[in-house]
Structure formats: C-alpha cells, structure tokens
Amino acid sequence: MRRSAEGSAAPAGRARTLAQAYRRFGEVDAAGTSPLYERVAVALSESDEALRAIETAPARKRHPTLILAALHDLALAGRAPVLAAAYAAADGDAAADAAIDTLLRMTDSVVAIATRRTRPTDETGHGGVLYPAVAEAAHRVGANALGLIDVGRSAGLNLTVDRVGITYDNGQSLGDPSSPVQLSTSIVGDRPVPPRAMPEVVARVGIDLDPVDVTDPDEARWLRACLWPDQPERSVRLEAEMALAATAPPQLLHGDAVEVLPDAFARVPADALPVVTTTWALSRLPIESRLRFLHRLDEAAAGRAVAWVSAEGVGVAPAIPTLGDRRASGHSIIGLAVFDGSVRRAEAIGRCWSRGRMLAWLTDS
C-alpha cells in the first residue's frame, strides 16, 4: 500500500513542478518581452493533458524554451498551420489554444524534435563588442591576417564579425558600412573604442557540441524556431546574419572545445594569428573544464602567438581580471588574453551589458 501511495504521489509532484516551471517562464521570463509566449506558457501550465504530453519527453528536454521551439519548428515547417496563423496574427488566445492542440495531436513529433535538438546558443548582434576586441588583439600581436575560432555558438554567427557594419551612438563606426548586417551599440562613458580595422580573416572555425549548419534548410529553420515568434526585429537580424554566414560557411567542428581546440588551431594557416572567441559560453562549463580550456591555449602558444577574446560574466573567464566587480553585477567583462610562448598577458579591456548592446571600453591602447 505504501509503495502504491508513493508511486502516485511522485508523478503528481513532478506535474506540479512542471506546471510551475511553465507558469514561471510565462509570467517572469516572457512577461513584457513576448506576450505570445507569456500566454502560451501559462496556458500549457494550466492544461493537465499538455503537461502529461510534455512529460513523455526526457526530463532534460521538457524546458519551456525547447518545447516551445519544437512547436514553433512544426509551425514554420507548415505542419501546424493553425499555430502558424495564430503566431502570425500575434493572437495570444488563439496561439495558446493552437499550441495545446498541436502538442496533443503531434506529441510524438514535438517530443522527437525536442529530443533530437539542443537549443542553439547563438544570439545575433555581438559584433559591437567583438570587432574592436579582435582588432585590438591583432594590433597587439602585429598580425596582418587572422584565423577566427569561435567556441560554443552553435551556428558560428560570431565568425562573420569582420563582415558586419557597426555604428556606435557616439558617432563612431567600424566594419563594413555596405554590409547587409548593420549593428548598433551604445557607448557607456566617454572613452571611445579604438578606430582600428580588423585584418583579413583567412580561416573561420566554429566549435560546438551540436553545431548548426546555416546552409542546411532544416538546421536554419531550427535557428528561426528558437526565436520567439513575436520579436520580428530579431528575426530580421537573424535572417541577415545567416545569409551573410552562408556566403562564406565556416568549418564546423563537433565536440567538446577542450578536446577539439588543437584541431581548430591546425586549421589556421601558420602566418595568421588564431583568435579564439567565447561569448557567454564558458558559464556552461564546470570550472575544471574552463581551466583545461585555458591550458589548451597555453599549449597552442608553444609554437605560435595565440589570442583569446572573451565576453563572459564577471569571474567566469579564467585569468581575466574582474576589476573588483561583483558576480551579480548585471554586466559582463570583455577580456583579451595574448599567449606567446611562455608569456601570457590577460587584461579586462571593457565591460558590456545586454549581451553586447552596451559597451564601456576601458583601455587607452
């Protein structure tokens, strides 16, 4: 009898936890940002049938962002036209009804997509931070050519950083003013970014556990599906960045960065400076892996100069100074580390907010 009671209580407890997760996502994460997803997530949290359907997915695949992306993928693929129409009309009530109906009718498909996929880590618009930092790395080493190695951004969109145009609100501009990808960044403080152009990029290598090939229609659709459907400005920017990346597709390496980095360095010509970039990627790694990552950079520098540009939360990037900032400060540190033989020079060259939309440059070099 006791076993039976415990057996019935556990699923009920899991369902309550799942319902709470979806309600919190709607009322906290999506509130004020995506009215559609706010309404849909709350509706899912209130539907016992929907929650039971979500529970058929592996536990680590039940997160609202992944299930909602799987539903969005079906809509974009033309397999859930009613849901697609509700999203297009930005009708929250209709979208909530259609999402539940699609989930119940196509549970196996939703679960299959969520199980097969990981939610891409790419966000667009990092160029305002990366461009001046990479150019600074090249300047310090005296490099005339670069090989970009991007870690942890699954579609490698950071690898087009030399081909975008950036306008800063202090009147400065960097990059290509004719590029189809134009970014804007606000400057915090009165120190301008260095007005240096980036040298020629001769190699582009992306490393991720589940890399996304933007030239593959299914993969590109999944990137679109992971955007919230009522944020058209992000969709427009993603389309432009994917189109730009597709004109010069990077080499994508599948695997753990610590293990794959030597292969990535080998793909950069000997006369080019390898510049490794990490943007809000290292926080997903345990501290032991971050230290091993740093060791890999040291190893690579035994035969050539290597640079690492990071934009990570305070205290996340090993060896990069924190400037006395608190971890919960709400901003990130832009780091630049140059490895040359046995010498490592690591510096915090900036702070940024909103994933690079606001930038405070800190160095006069």
GROMACS .gro file of C-alpha atoms in nm:
model
  365
    1MET     CA    1   0.000   0.000   0.000
    2ARG     CA    2   0.273   0.243   0.089
    3ARG     CA    3   0.453   0.172  -0.240
    4SER     CA    4   0.132   0.249  -0.428
    5ALA     CA    5   0.081   0.577  -0.246
    6GLU     CA    6   0.437   0.685  -0.312
    7GLY     CA    7   0.408   0.584  -0.675
    8SER     CA    8   0.103   0.802  -0.729
    9ALA     CA    9   0.242   1.098  -0.535
   10ALA     CA   10   0.568   1.120  -0.732
   11PRO     CA   11   0.410   1.179  -1.076
   12ALA     CA   12   0.171   1.434  -0.922
   13GLY     CA   13   0.467   1.613  -0.767
   14ARG     CA   14   0.653   1.613  -1.098
   15ALA     CA   15   0.348   1.753  -1.276
   16ARG     CA   16   0.320   2.036  -1.022
   17THR     CA   17   0.689   2.116  -1.068
   18LEU     CA   18   0.650   2.118  -1.446
   19ALA     CA   19   0.341   2.337  -1.424
   20GLN     CA   20   0.530   2.579  -1.203
   21ALA     CA   21   0.819   2.590  -1.448
   22TYR     CA   22   0.591   2.680  -1.739
   23ARG     CA   23   0.397   2.935  -1.536
   24ARG     CA   24   0.719   3.096  -1.418
   25PHE     CA   25   0.851   3.106  -1.773
   26GLY     CA   26   0.535   3.279  -1.891
   27GLU     CA   27   0.491   3.521  -1.602
   28VAL     CA   28   0.859   3.602  -1.546
   29ASP     CA   29   1.080   3.519  -1.843
   30ALA     CA   30   0.840   3.604  -2.125
   31ALA     CA   31   0.643   3.876  -1.947
   32GLY     CA   32   0.692   4.212  -2.111
   33THR     CA   33   0.911   4.057  -2.381
   34SER     CA   34   0.687   3.811  -2.563
   35PRO     CA   35   0.313   3.844  -2.498
   36LEU     CA   36   0.254   3.540  -2.720
   37TYR     CA   37   0.482   3.311  -2.523
   38GLU     CA   38   0.360   3.454  -2.195
   39ARG     CA   39   0.007   3.347  -2.285
   40VAL     CA   40   0.106   3.012  -2.438
   41ALA     CA   41   0.332   2.909  -2.149
   42VAL     CA   42   0.070   2.992  -1.887
   43ALA     CA   43  -0.194   2.801  -2.086
   44LEU     CA   44   0.034   2.498  -2.103
   45SER     CA   45   0.089   2.519  -1.728
   46GLU     CA   46  -0.288   2.503  -1.672
   47SER     CA   47  -0.353   2.206  -1.901
   48ASP     CA   48  -0.313   1.866  -1.738
   49GLU     CA   49  -0.323   1.699  -2.079
   50ALA     CA   50  -0.050   1.924  -2.215
   51LEU     CA   51   0.169   1.863  -1.912
   52ARG     CA   52   0.125   1.487  -1.948
   53ALA     CA   53   0.229   1.515  -2.313
   54ILE     CA   54   0.539   1.717  -2.219
   55GLU     CA   55   0.625   1.456  -1.956
   56THR     CA   56   0.670   1.196  -2.230
   57ALA     CA   57   0.989   1.380  -2.327
   58PRO     CA   58   1.312   1.301  -2.140
   59ALA     CA   59   1.335   1.511  -1.825
   60ARG     CA   60   1.614   1.732  -1.956
   61LYS     CA   61   1.413   1.805  -2.272
   62ARG     CA   62   1.098   1.942  -2.104
   63HIS     CA   63   1.217   2.300  -2.060
   64PRO     CA   64   0.970   2.559  -2.193
   65THR     CA   65   1.220   2.711  -2.438
   66LEU     CA   66   1.283   2.372  -2.601
   67ILE     CA   67   0.920   2.255  -2.618
   68LEU     CA   68   0.806   2.595  -2.747
   69ALA     CA   69   1.083   2.590  -3.007
   70ALA     CA   70   0.975   2.241  -3.117
   71LEU     CA   71   0.617   2.366  -3.160
   72HIS     CA   72   0.745   2.671  -3.350
   73ASP     CA   73   0.952   2.444  -3.574
   74LEU     CA   74   0.638   2.250  -3.670
   75ALA     CA   75   0.463   2.578  -3.746
   76LEU     CA   76   0.749   2.703  -3.964
   77ALA     CA   77   0.764   2.369  -4.146
   78GLY     CA   78   0.397   2.401  -4.244
   79ARG     CA   79   0.295   2.107  -4.026
   80ALA     CA   80   0.094   2.318  -3.778
   81PRO     CA   81  -0.081   2.581  -3.994
   82VAL     CA   82  -0.331   2.691  -3.729
   83LEU     CA   83  -0.050   2.761  -3.484
   84ALA     CA   84   0.148   2.940  -3.756
   85ALA     CA   85  -0.152   3.161  -3.835
   86ALA     CA   86  -0.203   3.246  -3.467
   87TYR     CA   87   0.162   3.340  -3.432
   88ALA     CA   88   0.150   3.550  -3.748
   89ALA     CA   89  -0.158   3.733  -3.615
   90ALA     CA   90   0.005   3.777  -3.273
   91ASP     CA   91  -0.317   3.644  -3.122
   92GLY     CA   92  -0.225   3.516  -2.777
   93ASP     CA   93  -0.551   3.335  -2.702
   94ALA     CA   94  -0.558   3.165  -3.042
   95ALA     CA   95  -0.190   3.076  -3.009
   96ALA     CA   96  -0.248   2.921  -2.667
   97ASP     CA   97  -0.533   2.705  -2.798
   98ALA     CA   98  -0.340   2.608  -3.110
   99ALA     CA   99  -0.024   2.525  -2.914
  100ILE     CA  100  -0.212   2.289  -2.683
  101ASP     CA  101  -0.399   2.131  -2.975
  102THR     CA  102  -0.074   2.085  -3.173
  103LEU     CA  103   0.102   1.937  -2.872
  104LEU     CA  104  -0.178   1.688  -2.808
  105ARG     CA  105  -0.222   1.589  -3.173
  106MET     CA  106   0.151   1.575  -3.251
  107THR     CA  107   0.304   1.475  -2.920
  108ASP     CA  108   0.540   1.226  -3.081
  109SER     CA  109   0.666   1.486  -3.329
  110VAL     CA  110   0.714   1.753  -3.065
  111VAL     CA  111   0.899   1.513  -2.837
  112ALA     CA  112   1.110   1.381  -3.126
  113ILE     CA  113   1.221   1.734  -3.220
  114ALA     CA  114   1.294   1.832  -2.860
  115THR     CA  115   1.484   1.509  -2.801
  116ARG     CA  116   1.693   1.535  -3.118
  117ARG     CA  117   1.773   1.904  -3.089
  118THR     CA  118   1.952   2.126  -2.848
  119ARG     CA  119   1.854   2.486  -2.817
  120PRO     CA  120   2.111   2.685  -3.015
  121THR     CA  121   2.330   2.917  -2.818
  122ASP     CA  122   2.353   3.174  -3.094
  123GLU     CA  123   2.231   3.522  -3.044
  124THR     CA  124   2.291   3.791  -3.300
  125GLY     CA  125   2.446   4.131  -3.255
  126HIS     CA  126   2.773   4.059  -3.071
  127GLY     CA  127   2.981   4.242  -3.331
  128GLY     CA  128   2.979   4.573  -3.147
  129VAL     CA  129   3.185   4.412  -2.870
  130LEU     CA  130   3.383   4.157  -3.070
  131TYR     CA  131   3.503   4.374  -3.357
  132PRO     CA  132   3.710   4.624  -3.155
  133ALA     CA  133   3.836   4.350  -2.922
  134VAL     CA  134   3.956   4.125  -3.206
  135ALA     CA  135   4.109   4.423  -3.383
  136GLU     CA  136   4.287   4.509  -3.058
  137ALA     CA  137   4.425   4.156  -3.036
  138ALA     CA  138   4.563   4.178  -3.388
  139HIS     CA  139   4.717   4.518  -3.314
  140ARG     CA  140   4.897   4.394  -3.003
  141VAL     CA  141   5.050   4.100  -3.186
  142GLY     CA  142   5.116   4.291  -3.508
  143ALA     CA  143   4.913   4.041  -3.710
  144ASN     CA  144   4.823   4.103  -4.074
  145ALA     CA  145   4.590   3.802  -4.101
  146LEU     CA  146   4.358   3.627  -3.859
  147GLY     CA  147   4.204   3.286  -3.811
  148LEU     CA  148   3.885   3.313  -3.608
  149ILE     CA  149   3.795   3.019  -3.382
  150ASP     CA  150   3.457   3.060  -3.214
  151VAL     CA  151   3.364   2.836  -2.922
  152GLY     CA  152   3.014   2.749  -2.811
  153ARG     CA  153   2.799   2.948  -3.056
  154SER     CA  154   2.639   2.662  -3.243
  155ALA     CA  155   2.587   2.830  -3.580
  156GLY     CA  156   2.914   3.022  -3.577
  157LEU     CA  157   2.747   3.359  -3.637
  158ASN     CA  158   3.030   3.533  -3.448
  159LEU     CA  159   3.258   3.427  -3.732
  160THR     CA  160   3.118   3.698  -3.961
  161VAL     CA  161   3.233   3.973  -3.724
  162ASP     CA  162   3.476   4.118  -3.981
  163ARG     CA  163   3.199   4.149  -4.240
  164VAL     CA  164   2.935   4.343  -4.046
  165GLY     CA  165   2.888   4.716  -4.004
  166ILE     CA  166   2.873   4.866  -3.655
  167THR     CA  167   2.753   5.209  -3.552
  168TYR     CA  168   2.816   5.340  -3.201
  169ASP     CA  169   2.598   5.608  -3.053
  170ASN     CA  170   2.897   5.838  -3.000
  171GLY     CA  171   2.929   5.872  -3.377
  172GLN     CA  172   3.199   5.610  -3.432
  173SER     CA  173   3.162   5.332  -3.686
  174LEU     CA  174   3.359   5.016  -3.758
  175GLY     CA  175   3.343   4.740  -4.014
  176ASP     CA  176   3.170   4.740  -4.349
  177PRO     CA  177   2.912   5.018  -4.399
  178SER     CA  178   2.772   4.833  -4.702
  179SER     CA  179   2.719   4.502  -4.520
  180PRO     CA  180   2.366   4.361  -4.510
  181VAL     CA  181   2.419   4.319  -4.135
  182GLN     CA  182   2.424   4.654  -3.958
  183LEU     CA  183   2.452   4.661  -3.579
  184SER     CA  184   2.422   4.941  -3.328
  185THR     CA  185   2.587   4.961  -2.988
  186SER     CA  186   2.564   5.223  -2.716
  187ILE     CA  187   2.883   5.355  -2.555
  188VAL     CA  188   2.887   5.387  -2.177
  189GLY     CA  189   3.127   5.652  -2.052
  190ASP     CA  190   3.340   5.891  -2.253
  191ARG     CA  191   3.616   5.659  -2.377
  192PRO     CA  192   3.580   5.568  -2.748
  193VAL     CA  193   3.660   5.228  -2.894
  194PRO     CA  194   3.988   5.210  -3.090
  195PRO     CA  195   3.919   5.306  -3.453
  196ARG     CA  196   4.115   5.012  -3.594
  197ALA     CA  197   4.014   4.797  -3.888
  198MET     CA  198   4.034   4.422  -3.849
  199PRO     CA  199   4.296   4.245  -4.064
  200GLU     CA  200   4.195   3.991  -4.327
  201VAL     CA  201   4.031   3.679  -4.189
  202VAL     CA  202   4.173   3.373  -4.365
  203ALA     CA  203   4.009   3.095  -4.160
  204ARG     CA  204   3.677   3.060  -3.978
  205VAL     CA  205   3.628   2.765  -3.744
  206GLY     CA  206   3.331   2.704  -3.515
  207ILE     CA  207   3.334   2.455  -3.226
  208ASP     CA  208   3.020   2.329  -3.057
  209LEU     CA  209   2.876   2.008  -2.915
  210ASP     CA  210   2.589   2.037  -3.164
  211PRO     CA  211   2.694   2.275  -3.444
  212VAL     CA  212   2.432   2.420  -3.676
  213ASP     CA  213   2.498   2.446  -4.049
  214VAL     CA  214   2.312   2.755  -4.170
  215THR     CA  215   2.329   2.628  -4.530
  216ASP     CA  216   2.108   2.332  -4.435
  217PRO     CA  217   1.737   2.428  -4.461
  218ASP     CA  218   1.630   2.215  -4.164
  219GLU     CA  219   1.910   2.349  -3.946
  220ALA     CA  220   1.836   2.707  -4.046
  221ARG     CA  221   1.467   2.657  -3.970
  222TRP     CA  222   1.557   2.533  -3.623
  223LEU     CA  223   1.751   2.854  -3.559
  224ARG     CA  224   1.441   3.051  -3.661
  225ALA     CA  225   1.221   2.829  -3.442
  226CYS     CA  226   1.427   2.914  -3.137
  227LEU     CA  227   1.340   3.282  -3.171
  228TRP     CA  228   1.018   3.395  -3.008
  229PRO     CA  229   0.761   3.447  -3.284
  230ASP     CA  230   0.654   3.799  -3.180
  231GLN     CA  231   1.003   3.950  -3.198
  232PRO     CA  232   1.025   4.038  -3.568
  233GLU     CA  233   1.331   4.261  -3.529
  234ARG     CA  234   1.534   3.965  -3.403
  235SER     CA  235   1.405   3.753  -3.689
  236VAL     CA  236   1.514   4.012  -3.945
  237ARG     CA  237   1.861   4.032  -3.791
  238LEU     CA  238   1.894   3.654  -3.776
  239GLU     CA  239   1.798   3.619  -4.143
  240ALA     CA  240   2.060   3.875  -4.242
  241GLU     CA  241   2.331   3.711  -4.032
  242MET     CA  242   2.250   3.362  -4.159
  243ALA     CA  243   2.257   3.484  -4.518
  244LEU     CA  244   2.593   3.651  -4.459
  245ALA     CA  245   2.736   3.339  -4.292
  246ALA     CA  246   2.612   3.121  -4.578
  247THR     CA  247   2.822   3.316  -4.830
  248ALA     CA  248   3.140   3.200  -4.654
  249PRO     CA  249   3.042   2.898  -4.444
  250PRO     CA  250   3.277   2.827  -4.154
  251GLN     CA  251   3.436   2.495  -4.080
  252LEU     CA  252   3.223   2.346  -3.803
  253LEU     CA  253   3.384   2.106  -3.559
  254HIS     CA  254   3.163   1.882  -3.348
  255GLY     CA  255   3.276   1.815  -2.994
  256ASP     CA  256   3.393   1.945  -2.661
  257ALA     CA  257   3.602   2.261  -2.703
  258VAL     CA  258   3.880   2.140  -2.477
  259GLU     CA  259   3.924   1.829  -2.691
  260VAL     CA  260   3.871   1.990  -3.030
  261LEU     CA  261   4.078   2.308  -2.993
  262PRO     CA  262   4.404   2.151  -3.121
  263ASP     CA  263   4.227   2.052  -3.443
  264ALA     CA  264   4.089   2.404  -3.476
  265PHE     CA  265   4.434   2.562  -3.435
  266ALA     CA  266   4.568   2.327  -3.702
  267ARG     CA  267   4.318   2.474  -3.949
  268VAL     CA  268   4.458   2.826  -3.914
  269PRO     CA  269   4.747   2.900  -4.155
  270ALA     CA  270   5.086   2.941  -3.991
  271ASP     CA  271   5.114   3.307  -4.095
  272ALA     CA  272   4.780   3.404  -3.936
  273LEU     CA  273   4.704   3.482  -3.573
  274PRO     CA  274   4.450   3.241  -3.424
  275VAL     CA  275   4.193   3.440  -3.225
  276VAL     CA  276   3.964   3.229  -3.009
  277THR     CA  277   3.635   3.395  -2.916
  278THR     CA  278   3.396   3.297  -2.640
  279THR     CA  279   3.076   3.493  -2.581
  280TRP     CA  280   2.872   3.380  -2.281
  281ALA     CA  281   2.977   3.021  -2.349
  282LEU     CA  282   3.213   2.929  -2.066
  283SER     CA  283   2.949   2.955  -1.794
  284ARG     CA  284   2.806   2.627  -1.921
  285LEU     CA  285   3.135   2.453  -1.836
  286PRO     CA  286   3.249   2.347  -1.489
  287ILE     CA  287   3.549   2.534  -1.355
  288GLU     CA  288   3.774   2.233  -1.420
  289SER     CA  289   3.688   2.245  -1.791
  290ARG     CA  290   3.747   2.620  -1.805
  291LEU     CA  291   4.093   2.573  -1.659
  292ARG     CA  292   4.164   2.295  -1.911
  293PHE     CA  293   4.045   2.530  -2.185
  294LEU     CA  294   4.298   2.788  -2.065
  295HIS     CA  295   4.566   2.518  -2.061
  296ARG     CA  296   4.487   2.433  -2.424
  297LEU     CA  297   4.553   2.795  -2.519
  298ASP     CA  298   4.884   2.784  -2.334
  299GLU     CA  299   4.976   2.464  -2.519
  300ALA     CA  300   4.892   2.613  -2.858
  301ALA     CA  301   5.111   2.914  -2.784
  302ALA     CA  302   5.419   2.694  -2.759
  303GLY     CA  303   5.456   2.716  -3.137
  304ARG     CA  304   5.286   3.047  -3.227
  305ALA     CA  305   5.117   3.351  -3.077
  306VAL     CA  306   4.752   3.294  -2.985
  307ALA     CA  307   4.485   3.541  -2.870
  308TRP     CA  308   4.163   3.486  -2.678
  309VAL     CA  309   3.879   3.740  -2.676
  310SER     CA  310   3.606   3.674  -2.421
  311ALA     CA  311   3.276   3.831  -2.325
  312GLU     CA  312   3.167   3.645  -2.015
  313GLY     CA  313   3.003   3.710  -1.681
  314VAL     CA  314   3.216   3.851  -1.404
  315GLY     CA  315   3.457   3.584  -1.281
  316VAL     CA  316   3.362   3.327  -1.546
  317ALA     CA  317   3.665   3.354  -1.777
  318PRO     CA  318   3.975   3.218  -1.600
  319ALA     CA  319   4.276   3.452  -1.586
  320ILE     CA  320   4.071   3.757  -1.690
  321PRO     CA  321   4.068   4.021  -1.413
  322THR     CA  322   3.732   4.103  -1.258
  323LEU     CA  323   3.822   4.465  -1.173
  324GLY     CA  324   3.669   4.413  -0.830
  325ASP     CA  325   3.321   4.377  -0.984
  326ARG     CA  326   3.064   4.155  -0.816
  327ARG     CA  327   2.946   3.839  -0.990
  328ALA     CA  328   2.583   3.952  -0.968
  329SER     CA  329   2.665   4.297  -1.106
  330GLY     CA  330   2.447   4.261  -1.417
  331HIS     CA  331   2.727   4.321  -1.666
  332SER     CA  332   2.996   4.114  -1.834
  333ILE     CA  333   3.371   4.156  -1.868
  334ILE     CA  334   3.537   4.180  -2.208
  335GLY     CA  335   3.870   4.006  -2.178
  336LEU     CA  336   4.176   3.991  -2.401
  337ALA     CA  337   4.449   3.737  -2.338
  338VAL     CA  338   4.757   3.707  -2.558
  339PHE     CA  339   4.965   3.390  -2.530
  340ASP     CA  340   5.314   3.397  -2.678
  341GLY     CA  341   5.546   3.118  -2.581
  342SER     CA  342   5.566   3.106  -2.204
  343VAL     CA  343   5.420   3.455  -2.167
  344ARG     CA  344   5.052   3.516  -2.104
  345ARG     CA  345   4.913   3.870  -2.086
  346ALA     CA  346   4.550   3.881  -1.974
  347GLU     CA  347   4.354   4.203  -1.937
  348ALA     CA  348   3.999   4.325  -1.892
  349ILE     CA  349   3.953   4.571  -2.178
  350GLY     CA  350   3.586   4.652  -2.132
  351ARG     CA  351   3.251   4.595  -1.972
  352CYS     CA  352   2.929   4.528  -2.158
  353TRP     CA  353   2.559   4.497  -2.087
  354SER     CA  354   2.262   4.336  -2.265
  355ARG     CA  355   2.477   4.080  -2.441
  356GLY     CA  356   2.685   4.347  -2.611
  357ARG     CA  357   2.424   4.612  -2.687
  358MET     CA  358   2.603   4.849  -2.444
  359LEU     CA  359   2.980   4.878  -2.417
  360ALA     CA  360   3.226   5.057  -2.188
  361TRP     CA  361   3.580   5.047  -2.329
  362LEU     CA  362   3.846   5.054  -2.059
  363THR     CA  363   4.187   5.072  -2.222
  364ASP     CA  364   4.368   5.359  -2.396
  365SER     CA  365   4.585   5.136  -2.613
   0.00000   0.00000   0.00000
